[in-house]
Short mmCIF file of C-alpha atoms in Angstrom, two decimals:
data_model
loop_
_atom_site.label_atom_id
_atom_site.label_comp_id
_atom_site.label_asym_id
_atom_site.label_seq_id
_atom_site.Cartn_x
_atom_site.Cartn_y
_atom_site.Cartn_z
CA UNK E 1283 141.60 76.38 133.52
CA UNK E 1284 143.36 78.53 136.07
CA UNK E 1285 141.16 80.19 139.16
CA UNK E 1286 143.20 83.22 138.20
CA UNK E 1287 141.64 83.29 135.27
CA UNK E 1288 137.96 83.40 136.15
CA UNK E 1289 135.87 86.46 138.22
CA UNK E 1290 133.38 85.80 139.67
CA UNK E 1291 130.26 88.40 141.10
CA UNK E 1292 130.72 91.02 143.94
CA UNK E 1293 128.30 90.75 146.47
CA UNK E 1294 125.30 88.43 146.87
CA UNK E 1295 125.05 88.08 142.60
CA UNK E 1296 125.72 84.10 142.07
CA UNK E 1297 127.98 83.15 139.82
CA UNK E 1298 126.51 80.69 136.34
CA UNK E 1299 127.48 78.85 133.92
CA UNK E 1300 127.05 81.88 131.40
CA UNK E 1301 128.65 84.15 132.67
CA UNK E 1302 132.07 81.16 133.03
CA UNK E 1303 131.09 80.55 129.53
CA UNK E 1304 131.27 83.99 128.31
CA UNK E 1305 134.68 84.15 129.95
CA UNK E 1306 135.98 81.34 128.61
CA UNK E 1307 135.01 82.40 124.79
CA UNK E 1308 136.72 85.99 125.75
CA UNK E 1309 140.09 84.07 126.45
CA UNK E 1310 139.80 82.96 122.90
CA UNK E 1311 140.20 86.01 121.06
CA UNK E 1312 142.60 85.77 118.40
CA UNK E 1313 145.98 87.47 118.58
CA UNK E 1314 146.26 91.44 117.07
CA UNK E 1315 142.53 91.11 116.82
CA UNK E 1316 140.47 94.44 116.41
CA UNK E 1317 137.27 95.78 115.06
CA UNK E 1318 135.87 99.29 114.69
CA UNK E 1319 134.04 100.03 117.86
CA UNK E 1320 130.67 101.74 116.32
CA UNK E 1321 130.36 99.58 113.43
CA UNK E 1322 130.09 96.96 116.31
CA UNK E 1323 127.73 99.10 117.97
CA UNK E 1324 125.03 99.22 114.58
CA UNK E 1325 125.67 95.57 113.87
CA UNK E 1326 124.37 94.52 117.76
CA UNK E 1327 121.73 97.59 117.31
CA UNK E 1328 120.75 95.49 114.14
CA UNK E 1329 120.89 91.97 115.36
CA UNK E 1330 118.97 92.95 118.76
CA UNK E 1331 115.92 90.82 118.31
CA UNK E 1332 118.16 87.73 117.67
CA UNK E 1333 120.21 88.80 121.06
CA UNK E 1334 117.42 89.43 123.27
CA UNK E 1335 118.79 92.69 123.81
CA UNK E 1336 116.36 95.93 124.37
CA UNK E 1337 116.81 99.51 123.07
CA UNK E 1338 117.59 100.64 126.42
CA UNK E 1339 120.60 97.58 127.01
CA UNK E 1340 122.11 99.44 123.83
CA UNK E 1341 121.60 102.91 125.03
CA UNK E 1342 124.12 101.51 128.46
CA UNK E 1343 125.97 99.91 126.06
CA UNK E 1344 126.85 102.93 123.82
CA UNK E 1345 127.44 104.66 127.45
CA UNK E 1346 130.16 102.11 127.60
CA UNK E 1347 131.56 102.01 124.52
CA UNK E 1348 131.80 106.19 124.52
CA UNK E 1349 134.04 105.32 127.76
CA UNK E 1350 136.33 103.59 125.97
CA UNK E 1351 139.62 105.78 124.79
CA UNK E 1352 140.34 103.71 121.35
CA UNK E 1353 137.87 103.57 118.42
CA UNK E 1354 139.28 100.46 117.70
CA UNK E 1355 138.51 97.28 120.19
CA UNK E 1356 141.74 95.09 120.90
CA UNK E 1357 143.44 93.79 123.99
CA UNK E 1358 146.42 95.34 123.65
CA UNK E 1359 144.33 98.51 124.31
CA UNK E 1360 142.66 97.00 127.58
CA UNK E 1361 138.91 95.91 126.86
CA UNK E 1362 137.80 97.32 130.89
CA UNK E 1363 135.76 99.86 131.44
CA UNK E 1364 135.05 101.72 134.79
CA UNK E 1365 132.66 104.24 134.83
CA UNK E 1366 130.95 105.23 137.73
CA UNK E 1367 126.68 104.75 137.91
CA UNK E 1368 126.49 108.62 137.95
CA UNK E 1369 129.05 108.62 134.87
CA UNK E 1370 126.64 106.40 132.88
CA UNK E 1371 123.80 108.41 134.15
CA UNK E 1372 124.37 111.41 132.23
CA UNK E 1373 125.72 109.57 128.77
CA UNK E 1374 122.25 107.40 128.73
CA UNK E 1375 120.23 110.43 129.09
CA UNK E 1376 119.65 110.78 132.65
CA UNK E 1377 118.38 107.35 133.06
CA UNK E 1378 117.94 106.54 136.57
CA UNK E 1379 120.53 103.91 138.45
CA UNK E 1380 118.20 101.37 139.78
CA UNK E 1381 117.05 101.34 135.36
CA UNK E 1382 120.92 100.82 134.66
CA UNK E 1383 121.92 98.38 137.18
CA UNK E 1384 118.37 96.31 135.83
CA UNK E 1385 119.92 96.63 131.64
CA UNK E 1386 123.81 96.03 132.82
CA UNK E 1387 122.86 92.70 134.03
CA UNK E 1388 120.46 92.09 131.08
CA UNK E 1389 123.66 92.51 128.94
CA UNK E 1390 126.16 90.39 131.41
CA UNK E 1391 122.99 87.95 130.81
CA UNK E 1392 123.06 87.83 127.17
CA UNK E 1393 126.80 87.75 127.26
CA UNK E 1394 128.11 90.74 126.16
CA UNK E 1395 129.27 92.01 128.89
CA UNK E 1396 131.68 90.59 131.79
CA UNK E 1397 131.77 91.42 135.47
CA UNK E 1398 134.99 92.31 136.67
CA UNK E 1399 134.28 93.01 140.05
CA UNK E 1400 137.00 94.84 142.71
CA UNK E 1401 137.51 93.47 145.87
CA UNK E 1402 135.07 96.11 147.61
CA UNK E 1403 132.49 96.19 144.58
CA UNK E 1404 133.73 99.38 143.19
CA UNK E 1405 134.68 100.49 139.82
CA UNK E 1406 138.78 101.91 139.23
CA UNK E 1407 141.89 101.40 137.72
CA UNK E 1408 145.72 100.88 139.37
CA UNK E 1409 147.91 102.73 137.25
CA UNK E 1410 151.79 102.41 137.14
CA UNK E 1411 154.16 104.91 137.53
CA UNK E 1412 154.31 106.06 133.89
CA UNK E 1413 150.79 106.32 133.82
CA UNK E 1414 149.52 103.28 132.16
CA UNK E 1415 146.99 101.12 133.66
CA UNK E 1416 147.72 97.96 135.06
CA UNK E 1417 144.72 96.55 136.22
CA UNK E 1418 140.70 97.70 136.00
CA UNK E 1419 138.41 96.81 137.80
CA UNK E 1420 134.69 97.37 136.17
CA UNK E 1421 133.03 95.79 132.86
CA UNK E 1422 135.19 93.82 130.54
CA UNK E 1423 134.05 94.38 126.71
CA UNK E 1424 136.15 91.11 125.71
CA UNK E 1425 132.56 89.25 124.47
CA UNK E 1426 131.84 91.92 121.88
CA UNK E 1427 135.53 91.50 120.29
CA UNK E 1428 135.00 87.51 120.78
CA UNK E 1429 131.48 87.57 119.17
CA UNK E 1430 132.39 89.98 116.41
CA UNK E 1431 131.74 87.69 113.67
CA UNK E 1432 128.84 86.15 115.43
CA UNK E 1433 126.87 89.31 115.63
CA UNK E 1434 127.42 90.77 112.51
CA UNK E 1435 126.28 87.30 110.93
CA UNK E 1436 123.20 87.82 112.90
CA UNK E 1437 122.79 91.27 111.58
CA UNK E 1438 123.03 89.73 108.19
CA UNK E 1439 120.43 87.30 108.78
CA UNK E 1440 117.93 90.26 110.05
CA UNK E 1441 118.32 92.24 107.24
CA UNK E 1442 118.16 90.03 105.30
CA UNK E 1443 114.73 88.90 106.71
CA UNK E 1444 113.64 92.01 106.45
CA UNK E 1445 114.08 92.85 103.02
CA UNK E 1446 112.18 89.47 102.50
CA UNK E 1447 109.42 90.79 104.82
CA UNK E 1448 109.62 94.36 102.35
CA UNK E 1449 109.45 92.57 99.15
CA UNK E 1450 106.69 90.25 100.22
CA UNK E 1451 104.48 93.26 101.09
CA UNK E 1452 105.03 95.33 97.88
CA UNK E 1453 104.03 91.96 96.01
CA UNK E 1454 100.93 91.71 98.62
CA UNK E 1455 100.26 95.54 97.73
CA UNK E 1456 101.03 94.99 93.90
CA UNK E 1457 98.45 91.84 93.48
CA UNK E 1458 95.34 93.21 95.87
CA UNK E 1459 95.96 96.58 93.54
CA UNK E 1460 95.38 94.33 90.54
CA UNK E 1461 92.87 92.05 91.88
CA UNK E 1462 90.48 95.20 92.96
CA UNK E 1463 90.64 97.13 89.56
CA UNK E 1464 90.16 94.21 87.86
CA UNK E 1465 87.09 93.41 90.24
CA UNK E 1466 85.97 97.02 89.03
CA UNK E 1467 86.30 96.67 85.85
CA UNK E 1468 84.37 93.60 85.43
CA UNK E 1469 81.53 95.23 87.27
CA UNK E 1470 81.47 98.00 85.45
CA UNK E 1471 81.60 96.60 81.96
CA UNK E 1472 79.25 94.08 82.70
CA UNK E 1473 80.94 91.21 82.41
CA UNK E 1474 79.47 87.75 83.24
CA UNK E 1475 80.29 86.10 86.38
CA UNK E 1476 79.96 85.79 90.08
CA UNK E 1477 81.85 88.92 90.26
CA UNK E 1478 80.14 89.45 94.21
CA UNK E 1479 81.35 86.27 95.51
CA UNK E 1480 84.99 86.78 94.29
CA UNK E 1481 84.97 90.03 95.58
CA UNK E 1482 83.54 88.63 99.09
CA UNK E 1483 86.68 85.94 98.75
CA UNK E 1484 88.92 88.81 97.70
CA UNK E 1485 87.96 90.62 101.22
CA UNK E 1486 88.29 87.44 103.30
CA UNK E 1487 91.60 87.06 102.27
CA UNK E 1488 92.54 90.54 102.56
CA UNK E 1489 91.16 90.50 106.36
CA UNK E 1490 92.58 87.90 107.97
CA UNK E 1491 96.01 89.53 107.89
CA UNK E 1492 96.81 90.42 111.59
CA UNK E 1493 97.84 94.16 112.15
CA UNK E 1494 101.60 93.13 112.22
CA UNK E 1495 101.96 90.06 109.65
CA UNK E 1496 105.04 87.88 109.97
CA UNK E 1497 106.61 86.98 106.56
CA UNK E 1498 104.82 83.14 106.90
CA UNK E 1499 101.27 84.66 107.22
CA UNK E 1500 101.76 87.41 104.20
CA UNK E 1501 103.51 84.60 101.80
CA UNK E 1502 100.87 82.62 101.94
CA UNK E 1503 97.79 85.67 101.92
CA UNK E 1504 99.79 86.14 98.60
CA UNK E 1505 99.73 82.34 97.31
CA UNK E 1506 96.01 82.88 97.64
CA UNK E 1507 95.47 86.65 95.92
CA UNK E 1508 97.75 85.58 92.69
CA UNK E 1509 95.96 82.24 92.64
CA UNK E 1510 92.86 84.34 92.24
CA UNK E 1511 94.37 87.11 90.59
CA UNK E 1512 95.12 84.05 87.73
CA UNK E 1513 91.23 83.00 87.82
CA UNK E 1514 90.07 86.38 87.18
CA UNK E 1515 92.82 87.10 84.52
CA UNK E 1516 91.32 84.05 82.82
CA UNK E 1517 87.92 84.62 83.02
CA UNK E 1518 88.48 88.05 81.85
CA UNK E 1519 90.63 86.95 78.59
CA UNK E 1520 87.91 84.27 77.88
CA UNK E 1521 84.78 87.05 78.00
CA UNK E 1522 87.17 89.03 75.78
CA UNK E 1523 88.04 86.32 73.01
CA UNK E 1524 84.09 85.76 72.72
CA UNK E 1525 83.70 89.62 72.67
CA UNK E 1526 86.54 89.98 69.28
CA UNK E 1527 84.52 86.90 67.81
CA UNK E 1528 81.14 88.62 67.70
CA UNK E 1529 82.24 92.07 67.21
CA UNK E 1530 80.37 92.85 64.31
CA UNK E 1531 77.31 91.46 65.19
CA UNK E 1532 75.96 94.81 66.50
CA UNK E 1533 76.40 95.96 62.89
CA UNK E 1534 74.76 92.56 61.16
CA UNK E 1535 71.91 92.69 63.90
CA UNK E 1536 71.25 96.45 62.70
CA UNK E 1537 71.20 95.38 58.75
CA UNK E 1538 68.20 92.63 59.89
CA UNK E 1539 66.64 95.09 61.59
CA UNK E 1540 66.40 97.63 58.60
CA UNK E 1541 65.83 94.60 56.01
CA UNK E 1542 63.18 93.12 57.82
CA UNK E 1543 60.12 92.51 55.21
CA UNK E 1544 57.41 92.84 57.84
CA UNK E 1545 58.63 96.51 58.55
CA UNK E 1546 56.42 97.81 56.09
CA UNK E 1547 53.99 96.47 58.42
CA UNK E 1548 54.95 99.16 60.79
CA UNK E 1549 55.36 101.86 58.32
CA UNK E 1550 51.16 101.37 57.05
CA UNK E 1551 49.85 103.98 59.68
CA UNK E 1552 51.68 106.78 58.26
CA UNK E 1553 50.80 106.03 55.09
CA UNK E 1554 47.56 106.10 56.35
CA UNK E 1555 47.72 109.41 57.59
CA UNK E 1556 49.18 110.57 54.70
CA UNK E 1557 46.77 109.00 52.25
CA UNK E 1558 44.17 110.92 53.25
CA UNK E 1559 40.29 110.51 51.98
CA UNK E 1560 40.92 110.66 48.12
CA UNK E 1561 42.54 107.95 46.14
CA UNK E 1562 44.61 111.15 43.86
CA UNK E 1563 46.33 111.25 47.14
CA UNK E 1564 46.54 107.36 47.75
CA UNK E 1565 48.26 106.91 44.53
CA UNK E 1566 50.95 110.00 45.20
CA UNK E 1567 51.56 107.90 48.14
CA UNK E 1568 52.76 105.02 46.02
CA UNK E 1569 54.59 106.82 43.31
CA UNK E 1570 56.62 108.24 46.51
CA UNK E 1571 60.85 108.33 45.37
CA UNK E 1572 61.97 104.72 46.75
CA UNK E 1573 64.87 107.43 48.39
CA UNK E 1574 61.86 108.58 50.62
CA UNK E 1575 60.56 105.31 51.73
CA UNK E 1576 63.74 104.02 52.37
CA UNK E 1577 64.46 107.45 54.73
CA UNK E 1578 61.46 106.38 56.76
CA UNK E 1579 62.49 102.89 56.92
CA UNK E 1580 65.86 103.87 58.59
CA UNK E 1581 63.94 106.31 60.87
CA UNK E 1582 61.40 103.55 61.91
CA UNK E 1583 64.43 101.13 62.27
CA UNK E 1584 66.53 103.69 64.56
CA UNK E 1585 62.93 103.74 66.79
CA UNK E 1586 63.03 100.14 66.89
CA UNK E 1587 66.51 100.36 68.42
CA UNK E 1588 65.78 102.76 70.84
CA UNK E 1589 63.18 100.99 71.87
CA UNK E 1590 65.39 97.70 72.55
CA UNK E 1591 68.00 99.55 74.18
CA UNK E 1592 65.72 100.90 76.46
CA UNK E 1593 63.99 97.86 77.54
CA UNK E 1594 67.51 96.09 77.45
CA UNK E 1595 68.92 98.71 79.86
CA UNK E 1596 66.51 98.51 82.34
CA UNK E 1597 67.78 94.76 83.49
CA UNK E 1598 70.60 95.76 85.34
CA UNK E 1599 72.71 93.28 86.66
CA UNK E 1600 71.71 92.06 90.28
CA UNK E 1601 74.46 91.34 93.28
CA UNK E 1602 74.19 89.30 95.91
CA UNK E 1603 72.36 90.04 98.97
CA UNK E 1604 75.74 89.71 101.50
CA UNK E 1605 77.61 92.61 99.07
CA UNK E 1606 74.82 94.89 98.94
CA UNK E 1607 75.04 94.66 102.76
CA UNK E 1608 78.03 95.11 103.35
CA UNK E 1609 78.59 98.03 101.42
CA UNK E 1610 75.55 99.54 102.70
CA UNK E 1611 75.27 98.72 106.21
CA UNK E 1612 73.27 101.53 107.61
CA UNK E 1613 70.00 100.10 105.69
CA UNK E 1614 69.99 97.31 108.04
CA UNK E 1615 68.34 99.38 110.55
CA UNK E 1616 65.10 100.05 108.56
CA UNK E 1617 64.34 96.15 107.88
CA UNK E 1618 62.04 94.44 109.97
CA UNK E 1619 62.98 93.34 113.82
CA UNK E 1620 66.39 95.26 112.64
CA UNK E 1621 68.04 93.18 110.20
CA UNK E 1622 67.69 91.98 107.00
CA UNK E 1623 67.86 88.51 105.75
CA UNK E 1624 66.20 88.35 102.27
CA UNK E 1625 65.71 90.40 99.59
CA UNK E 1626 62.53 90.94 100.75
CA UNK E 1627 63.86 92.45 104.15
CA UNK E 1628 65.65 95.03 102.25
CA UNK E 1629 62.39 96.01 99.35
CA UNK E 1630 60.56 96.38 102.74
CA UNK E 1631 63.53 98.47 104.36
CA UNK E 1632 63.89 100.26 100.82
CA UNK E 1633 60.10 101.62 101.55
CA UNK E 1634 60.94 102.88 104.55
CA UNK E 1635 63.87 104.57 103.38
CA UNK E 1636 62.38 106.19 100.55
CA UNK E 1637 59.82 107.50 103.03
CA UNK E 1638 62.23 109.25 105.18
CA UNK E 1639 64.49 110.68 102.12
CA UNK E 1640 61.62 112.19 101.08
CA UNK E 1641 61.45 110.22 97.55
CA UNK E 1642 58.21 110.52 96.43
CA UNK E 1643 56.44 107.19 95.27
CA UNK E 1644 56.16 107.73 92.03
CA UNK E 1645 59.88 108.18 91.76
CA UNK E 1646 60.25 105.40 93.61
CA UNK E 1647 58.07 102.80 91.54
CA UNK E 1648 59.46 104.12 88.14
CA UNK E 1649 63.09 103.15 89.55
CA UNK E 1650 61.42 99.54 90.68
CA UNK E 1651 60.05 99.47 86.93
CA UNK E 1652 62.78 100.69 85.14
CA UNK E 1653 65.60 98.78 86.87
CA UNK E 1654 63.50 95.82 88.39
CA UNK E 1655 62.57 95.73 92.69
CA UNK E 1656 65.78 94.00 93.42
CA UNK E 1657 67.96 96.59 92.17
CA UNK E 1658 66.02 100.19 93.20
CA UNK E 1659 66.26 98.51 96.99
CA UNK E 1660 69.84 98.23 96.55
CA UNK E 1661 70.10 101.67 94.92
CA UNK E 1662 68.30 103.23 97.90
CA UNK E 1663 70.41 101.40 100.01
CA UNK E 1664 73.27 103.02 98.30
CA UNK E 1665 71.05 106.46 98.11
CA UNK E 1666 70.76 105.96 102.39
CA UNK E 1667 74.28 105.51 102.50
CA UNK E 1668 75.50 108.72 101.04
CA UNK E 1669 72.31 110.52 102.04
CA UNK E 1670 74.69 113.64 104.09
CA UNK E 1671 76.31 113.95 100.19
CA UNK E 1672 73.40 114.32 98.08
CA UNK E 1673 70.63 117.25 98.56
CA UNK E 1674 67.86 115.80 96.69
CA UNK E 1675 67.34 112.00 97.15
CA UNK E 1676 63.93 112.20 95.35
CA UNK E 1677 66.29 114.47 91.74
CA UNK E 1678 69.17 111.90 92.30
CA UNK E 1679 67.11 108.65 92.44
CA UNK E 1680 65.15 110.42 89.10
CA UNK E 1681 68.51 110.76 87.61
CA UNK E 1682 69.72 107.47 88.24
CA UNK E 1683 66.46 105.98 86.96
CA UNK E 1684 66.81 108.25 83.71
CA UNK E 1685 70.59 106.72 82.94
CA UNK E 1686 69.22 103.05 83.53
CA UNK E 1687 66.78 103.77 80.77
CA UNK E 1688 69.60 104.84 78.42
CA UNK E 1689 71.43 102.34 79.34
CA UNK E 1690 74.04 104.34 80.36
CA UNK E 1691 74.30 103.79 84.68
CA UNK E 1692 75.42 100.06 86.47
CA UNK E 1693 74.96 99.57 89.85
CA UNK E 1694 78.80 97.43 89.87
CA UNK E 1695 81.11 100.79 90.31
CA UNK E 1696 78.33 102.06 93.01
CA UNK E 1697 78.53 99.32 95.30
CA UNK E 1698 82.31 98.39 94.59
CA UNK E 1699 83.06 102.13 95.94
CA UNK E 1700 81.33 101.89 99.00
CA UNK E 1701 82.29 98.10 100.02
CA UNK E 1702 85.85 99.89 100.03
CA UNK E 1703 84.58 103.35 102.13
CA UNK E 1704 82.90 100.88 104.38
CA UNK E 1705 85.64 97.84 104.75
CA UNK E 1706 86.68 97.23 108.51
CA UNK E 1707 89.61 99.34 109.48
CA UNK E 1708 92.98 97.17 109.76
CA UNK E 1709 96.64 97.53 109.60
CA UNK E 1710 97.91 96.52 105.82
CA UNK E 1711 100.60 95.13 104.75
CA UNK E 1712 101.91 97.15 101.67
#
């Protein structure tokens, strides 16, 4: 290699082995080459993190590149530019020197820039006679024609990474959508399983992701949600093969009920009121239309139901102890010492509560009767929870205890809404 050939640093900037480096790849540019200027520009913008290259390098560096004449890059156009600090100055937004001396080496560092350094430091051009230049002294843009196909490979690779990153977290959004109604739904049919403990697994795996997630850390959050996503999907398709299988027992259970022989059993005090003192009476009784008797039959039966609805409705289906807390969290404050940690913490802190609310006891132990201790604690907890929402604790916990009775109220969609309400705030990843 030729001293001519190499330029070294103005000043007291050493001289290293990339920056010779850089020069040397620059003297291997192929002949005629050239490349749109700009498209360069959004293909290093792109590739920055791979460069090590800030958003303020690239601000100097589209200073430089606007102070080039040609949109096109080549040598036979000269690849030196010479603006002065002030010049650069106003294209990079008024940035201050000392900020664009500290970024112009950055980018001579990451080699994409060469020095070409005058004699006395300054930046100019010798022009001939016609008016062409002959020699320029300032930064050489030679490494960005060299490296052309470098960076826009680079570029490549980062967007390709992230459209990877993208469609990783609309599957990570997609699967905890499915995995939470499907949570929901279970709860609120009533379907049998540890539906509190997958939904406390479901969480954990949900906060662990970081703010920011890298690609490694949401791939393998999502290896764990569709491997439970699966479970539940299976559990779910079992409890509804059993449901089709017995789906007319309702019906059968109902014709047992109504054909039962000891129901006439049941029917003998109203026959006793009807019969009466005289035996004229007694034997209208028995000469009744069998149309009649079988009318009161049906009526008696449809009591019976009622009756077995209503005792079957008030065993509501009880969640564990770390759910109800964490989707109730303020009730924690009433237990004893402060906390809670049994279920016989929160029946104490449930007294308490109900006391402040202004629930009147005999609300309160008609909810423990119809819907068993367990369960009115966790529905005051719930009550506490949403206590600025509601205007009558004492009506609503009434109300509550009313629909148990009928069957017709589950605790499941209660707590499910306020585990999310009361979830720890994070960054997600969909």
């Amino acid at each position: 290699m030729e001293s001519g050939n190499v330029t070294t640093p103005f000043g007291r900037r050493p001289m290293t082995f990339g920056m010779l480096a850089s020069q040397t790849a620059a003297r291997k540019i192929e002949p005629g080459r050239s490349i749109d200027k700009w498209k360069l520009y959004r293909a290093l913008c792109e590739a920055k993190p791979l460069l090590g290259i800030t958003d303020r390098a690239l601000a100097i560096l589209n200073a430089l590149l606007s102070f080039y004449p040609k949109g096109e890059l080549s040598e036979e156009n000269g690849l030196v530019v010479f603006p002065s600090n002030a010049q650069l100055s106003l294209r990079a937004h008024g940035m201050a020197e000392q900020t664009i001396r500290r970024h112009l080496a950055c980018l001579v560092e990451a080699g994409l820039l060469i020095r070409k350094d005058s004699p006395n430091g300054k930046r100019y051009a010798r022009k001939e006679q016609g008016g062409d230049i002959r020699e320029a002294f300032g930064f050489s843009l030679a490494p960005l024609l060299a490296r052309a196909d470098e960076i826009e490979r680079l570029a490549a690779e980062v967007a390709a990474e992230r459209l990877h990153l993208q469609r990783l977290r609309e599957r990570l959004t997609l699967c905890r959508r499915d995995v939470a109604k499907l949570i929901e739904m279970a709860l609120e049919e009533g379907v049998a399983g540890d539906w509190g403990r997958i939904h406390l697994h479901f969480r954990d795996i949900v906060e662990r992701l970081p703010r920011s997630p890298s690609a490694a850390e949401i791939a393998a959050a999502l290896d764990e949600l569709e491997l439970l996503r699966d479970e539940i999907t299976n559990q779910l398709e079992i409890q509804e093969k059993t449901r089709n299988h017995s789906g007319n027992a309702p019906h059968y259970e109902r014709h047992i009920q109504n054909s039962n022989p000891q129901s006439t059993i049941e029917l003998e005090p109203s026959f006793e009121t009807k019969q009466g003192a005289t035996a004229q009476d007694g034997s209208a009784g028995r000469a009744e239309p069998a149309a009649r008797m079988q009318k009161e039959e049906e009526a008696n039966g449809h009591v019976r139901e009622a009756r077995s609805a209503s005792a079957g409705s008030g065993a509501l289906k009880s969640f564990p102890l770390g759910l109800v807390l964490q989707a109730c969290p303020e009730v924690a404050a009433y237990g004893p010492q402060g906390s809670i940690g049994s279920w016989r913490d929160l029946m104490a802190a449930a007294v308490v509560v109900r006391s402040m609310l202004g629930v009147s006891p005999s609300a309160y132990e008609q909810a423990c009767e119809i819907m068993g201790p367990e369960n009115a604690a966790t529905v005051m907890a719930c009550v506490l929870e949403r206590a600025g929402h509601i205007n009558s604790a004492g009506g609503y916990l009434r109300d509550l205890t009313r629909r148990a009775e009928r069957g017709e109220f589950a605790i499941g969609p209660m707590l499910m809404a306020l585990a999310r309400t009361n979830m720890p705030v994070r960054g997600r990843a969909g």
